[in-house]
mmCIF file of C-alpha atoms in Angstrom:
data_model
loop_
_atom_site.group_PDB
_atom_site.id
_atom_site.type_symbol
_atom_site.label_atom_id
_atom_site.label_comp_id
_atom_site.label_asym_id
_atom_site.label_seq_id
_atom_site.Cartn_x
_atom_site.Cartn_y
_atom_site.Cartn_z
ATOM 1 C CA MET E 1 -10.590 8.205 10.046
ATOM 2 C CA VAL E 2 -9.738 5.249 7.850
ATOM 3 C CA GLY E 3 -11.406 1.980 8.692
ATOM 4 C CA LEU E 4 -11.302 1.295 12.406
ATOM 5 C CA PHE E 5 -8.340 3.670 12.760
ATOM 6 C CA TRP E 6 -8.289 7.336 13.760
ATOM 7 C CA ILE E 7 -5.075 8.967 12.611
ATOM 8 C CA ASP E 8 -3.826 12.422 13.514
ATOM 9 C CA ALA E 9 -0.484 14.204 13.600
ATOM 10 C CA GLU E 10 0.444 12.740 16.987
ATOM 11 C CA SER E 11 -1.001 9.227 17.043
ATOM 12 C CA VAL E 12 -2.874 6.281 15.606
ATOM 13 C CA HIS E 13 -5.942 5.186 17.570
ATOM 14 C CA LEU E 14 -8.113 2.130 17.284
ATOM 15 C CA GLY E 15 -11.528 3.780 17.387
ATOM 16 C CA THR E 16 -12.068 7.450 18.171
ATOM 17 C CA PRO E 17 -9.705 9.202 20.583
ATOM 18 C CA SER E 18 -11.377 9.576 23.944
ATOM 19 C CA ALA E 19 -12.156 13.081 25.141
ATOM 20 C CA THR E 20 -13.129 11.741 28.568
ATOM 21 C CA THR E 21 -11.732 9.221 30.997
ATOM 22 C CA ALA E 22 -12.987 6.400 28.784
ATOM 23 C CA SER E 23 -10.466 4.006 27.302
ATOM 24 C CA ASP E 24 -8.273 4.784 24.345
ATOM 25 C CA VAL E 25 -6.238 2.293 22.313
ATOM 26 C CA LEU E 26 -3.056 3.727 20.798
ATOM 27 C CA LEU E 27 -0.979 1.952 18.168
ATOM 28 C CA THR E 28 2.701 2.834 17.794
ATOM 29 C CA PRO E 29 5.403 1.149 15.732
ATOM 30 C CA ASP E 30 6.720 -0.425 18.965
ATOM 31 C CA SER E 31 3.636 -1.204 21.014
ATOM 32 C CA LEU E 32 -0.090 -1.297 21.603
ATOM 33 C CA ARG E 33 -1.159 0.848 24.559
ATOM 34 C CA VAL E 34 -4.485 1.051 26.389
ATOM 35 C CA VAL E 35 -5.076 4.335 28.220
ATOM 36 C CA GLY E 36 -7.921 4.773 30.683
ATOM 37 C CA PRO E 37 -9.323 3.073 33.739
ATOM 38 C CA GLU E 38 -7.357 -0.156 33.129
ATOM 39 C CA PRO E 39 -4.154 0.895 31.347
ATOM 40 C CA GLY E 40 -1.654 -1.472 29.807
ATOM 41 C CA GLU E 41 1.066 -1.607 27.189
ATOM 42 C CA TRP E 42 2.399 -4.499 25.151
ATOM 43 C CA PRO E 43 5.259 -4.611 22.637
ATOM 44 C CA TRP E 44 4.010 -6.008 19.325
ATOM 45 C CA SER E 45 6.229 -9.079 19.800
ATOM 46 C CA ASP E 46 4.117 -10.017 22.872
ATOM 47 C CA VAL E 47 0.700 -9.457 21.266
ATOM 48 C CA THR E 48 -0.795 -12.721 19.988
ATOM 49 C CA ALA E 49 -4.180 -11.390 18.830
ATOM 50 C CA ILE E 50 -6.327 -8.274 18.575
ATOM 51 C CA GLU E 51 -10.063 -8.563 18.127
ATOM 52 C CA VAL E 52 -12.537 -5.772 17.537
ATOM 53 C CA VAL E 53 -16.132 -6.714 18.305
ATOM 54 C CA GLY E 54 -19.189 -4.552 17.779
ATOM 55 C CA ALA E 55 -17.953 -2.339 14.941
ATOM 56 C CA PRO E 56 -21.140 -0.904 13.427
ATOM 57 C CA VAL E 57 -21.583 -2.300 9.916
ATOM 58 C CA ARG E 58 -24.347 -1.356 7.515
ATOM 59 C CA SER E 59 -24.811 -1.746 3.796
ATOM 60 C CA THR E 60 -24.275 1.265 1.541
ATOM 61 C CA GLY E 61 -28.020 1.681 1.015
ATOM 62 C CA VAL E 62 -28.798 1.649 4.719
ATOM 63 C CA ARG E 63 -25.947 4.113 5.445
ATOM 64 C CA TRP E 64 -27.254 6.515 2.755
ATOM 65 C CA ALA E 65 -30.835 6.202 3.995
ATOM 66 C CA GLY E 66 -29.640 7.035 7.517
ATOM 67 C CA ARG E 67 -27.786 10.105 6.256
ATOM 68 C CA ALA E 68 -30.854 11.264 4.311
ATOM 69 C CA ALA E 69 -33.041 10.840 7.396
ATOM 70 C CA SER E 70 -30.530 12.846 9.483
ATOM 71 C CA VAL E 71 -30.493 15.666 6.927
ATOM 72 C CA ALA E 72 -34.294 15.733 6.786
ATOM 73 C CA ALA E 73 -34.544 15.736 10.596
ATOM 74 C CA ALA E 74 -31.973 18.556 10.823
ATOM 75 C CA ALA E 75 -33.914 20.572 8.244
ATOM 76 C CA LEU E 76 -37.063 20.148 10.331
ATOM 77 C CA ASP E 77 -35.080 21.066 13.466
ATOM 78 C CA ILE E 78 -35.931 17.742 15.128
ATOM 79 C CA TRP E 79 -32.512 16.146 14.790
ATOM 80 C CA VAL E 80 -30.679 15.151 17.921
ATOM 81 C CA PRO E 81 -27.197 13.739 17.356
ATOM 82 C CA GLY E 82 -26.670 10.257 18.710
ATOM 83 C CA SER E 83 -23.583 9.062 20.452
ATOM 84 C CA PRO E 84 -21.045 6.929 18.608
ATOM 85 C CA ASP E 85 -21.375 3.167 18.805
ATOM 86 C CA GLU E 86 -19.102 1.350 21.228
ATOM 87 C CA MET E 87 -16.691 -1.344 20.099
ATOM 88 C CA THR E 88 -14.859 -3.834 22.279
ATOM 89 C CA VAL E 89 -11.135 -4.271 21.673
ATOM 90 C CA ALA E 90 -9.632 -7.483 23.048
ATOM 91 C CA VAL E 91 -5.842 -7.785 23.260
ATOM 92 C CA SER E 92 -4.313 -11.218 23.839
ATOM 93 C CA SER E 93 -0.775 -11.523 25.141
ATOM 94 C CA GLY E 94 1.051 -14.251 27.048
ATOM 95 C CA GLY E 95 -2.117 -16.220 27.718
ATOM 96 C CA ASP E 96 -3.923 -13.153 29.084
ATOM 97 C CA ARG E 97 -6.803 -11.366 27.409
ATOM 98 C CA VAL E 98 -7.616 -7.741 28.192
ATOM 99 C CA GLU E 99 -10.826 -6.123 26.941
ATOM 100 C CA THR E 100 -11.581 -2.423 26.711
ATOM 101 C CA THR E 101 -14.315 -0.353 25.128
ATOM 102 C CA VAL E 102 -13.633 2.353 22.543
ATOM 103 C CA LEU E 103 -15.941 4.533 20.492
ATOM 104 C CA SER E 104 -16.460 3.992 16.780
ATOM 105 C CA GLY E 105 -15.105 6.682 14.480
ATOM 106 C CA ALA E 106 -17.804 6.083 11.871
ATOM 107 C CA ALA E 107 -20.464 8.779 11.624
ATOM 108 C CA ASP E 108 -23.132 6.156 11.039
ATOM 109 C CA ALA E 109 -21.408 2.854 10.241
ATOM 110 C CA TYR E 110 -18.566 1.201 8.385
ATOM 111 C CA SER E 111 -18.863 -0.887 5.244
ATOM 112 C CA ARG E 112 -18.329 -4.624 5.788
ATOM 113 C CA ARG E 113 -15.225 -4.449 3.537
ATOM 114 C CA GLU E 114 -13.768 -1.565 5.556
ATOM 115 C CA VAL E 115 -14.060 -3.592 8.788
ATOM 116 C CA ASP E 116 -12.637 -6.735 7.158
ATOM 117 C CA LEU E 117 -9.658 -4.816 5.723
ATOM 118 C CA SER E 118 -9.040 -3.134 9.096
ATOM 119 C CA ARG E 119 -9.064 -6.502 10.874
ATOM 120 C CA ALA E 120 -6.655 -7.916 8.271
ATOM 121 C CA LEU E 121 -4.307 -4.983 8.876
ATOM 122 C CA LEU E 122 -4.462 -5.523 12.649
ATOM 123 C CA ALA E 123 -3.529 -9.179 12.057
ATOM 124 C CA ARG E 124 -0.517 -7.971 10.035
ATOM 125 C CA PHE E 125 0.583 -5.781 12.967
ATOM 126 C CA VAL E 126 0.335 -8.815 15.264
ATOM 127 C CA ASP E 127 2.295 -11.143 12.970
ATOM 128 C CA GLY E 128 4.953 -8.485 12.357
ATOM 129 C CA THR E 129 4.469 -8.141 8.598
ATOM 130 C CA SER E 130 3.262 -4.545 8.892
ATOM 131 C CA SER E 131 3.450 -1.696 11.381
ATOM 132 C CA PRO E 132 1.249 1.203 12.489
ATOM 133 C CA ALA E 133 4.081 3.364 11.098
ATOM 134 C CA VAL E 134 2.471 2.796 7.673
ATOM 135 C CA LEU E 135 -0.575 4.734 8.878
ATOM 136 C CA SER E 136 1.479 7.554 10.443
ATOM 137 C CA ASP E 137 3.653 7.837 7.325
ATOM 138 C CA TRP E 138 0.554 8.027 5.139
ATOM 139 C CA TRP E 139 -0.924 10.761 7.335
ATOM 140 C CA SER E 140 2.255 12.868 7.147
ATOM 141 C CA SER E 141 2.587 12.552 3.365
ATOM 142 C CA ALA E 142 -1.075 12.627 2.285
ATOM 143 C CA ASP E 143 -3.611 15.394 2.412
ATOM 144 C CA PRO E 144 -6.464 13.000 3.120
ATOM 145 C CA GLY E 145 -9.361 15.327 3.892
ATOM 146 C CA ALA E 146 -12.623 13.489 4.434
ATOM 147 C CA LEU E 147 -12.650 10.189 2.563
ATOM 148 C CA ARG E 148 -15.772 8.341 1.518
ATOM 149 C CA SER E 149 -15.976 4.616 2.233
ATOM 150 C CA ARG E 150 -14.552 3.521 -1.159
ATOM 151 C CA GLY E 151 -11.602 5.890 -0.661
ATOM 152 C CA ARG E 152 -11.016 4.533 2.847
ATOM 153 C CA GLU E 153 -11.146 0.977 1.497
ATOM 154 C CA ALA E 154 -8.567 1.881 -1.178
ATOM 155 C CA VAL E 155 -6.228 3.313 1.458
ATOM 156 C CA LEU E 156 -6.618 0.190 3.606
ATOM 157 C CA GLU E 157 -5.816 -1.979 0.560
ATOM 158 C CA GLU E 158 -2.713 0.157 -0.071
ATOM 159 C CA TRP E 159 -1.564 -0.348 3.528
ATOM 160 C CA LEU E 160 -2.139 -4.097 3.285
ATOM 161 C CA ALA E 161 -0.084 -4.221 0.085
ATOM 162 C CA ALA E 162 2.857 -2.365 1.676
ATOM 163 C CA GLN E 163 5.661 -4.558 2.958
#
């Protein structure tokens, strides 16, 4: 997971890939595809905007305090994992606007910068100055492991700098 994106060997998702019949938003070099109850697919040339609303954002201190509380609760055997936060993805194309709900990939929350960089990258996909292929290429060539928020921000900055 880097920013609002979930990347694996097969695909790039906006939010976490759905393991149920919930919606999933897939980004390919050619199109944006919504899978789920109300499917749709749009070539990037037809997409005029993508908005992500409801991405969980917390400051570094609040994120660390939440992690510490989770560890303490787990140690006391009173921890119950919560479900991921939901985000709304709105795709605009040809005067139409389609909204779908996806799950956040963040364990507790994203940094404000991580969300802002992700939104800037989505805008680059829409205006044609970048492609989701940058994310797929990075995944195939990197051995990312689990990145902390500063590492994820650095990767997002690298993608935004790529032409």
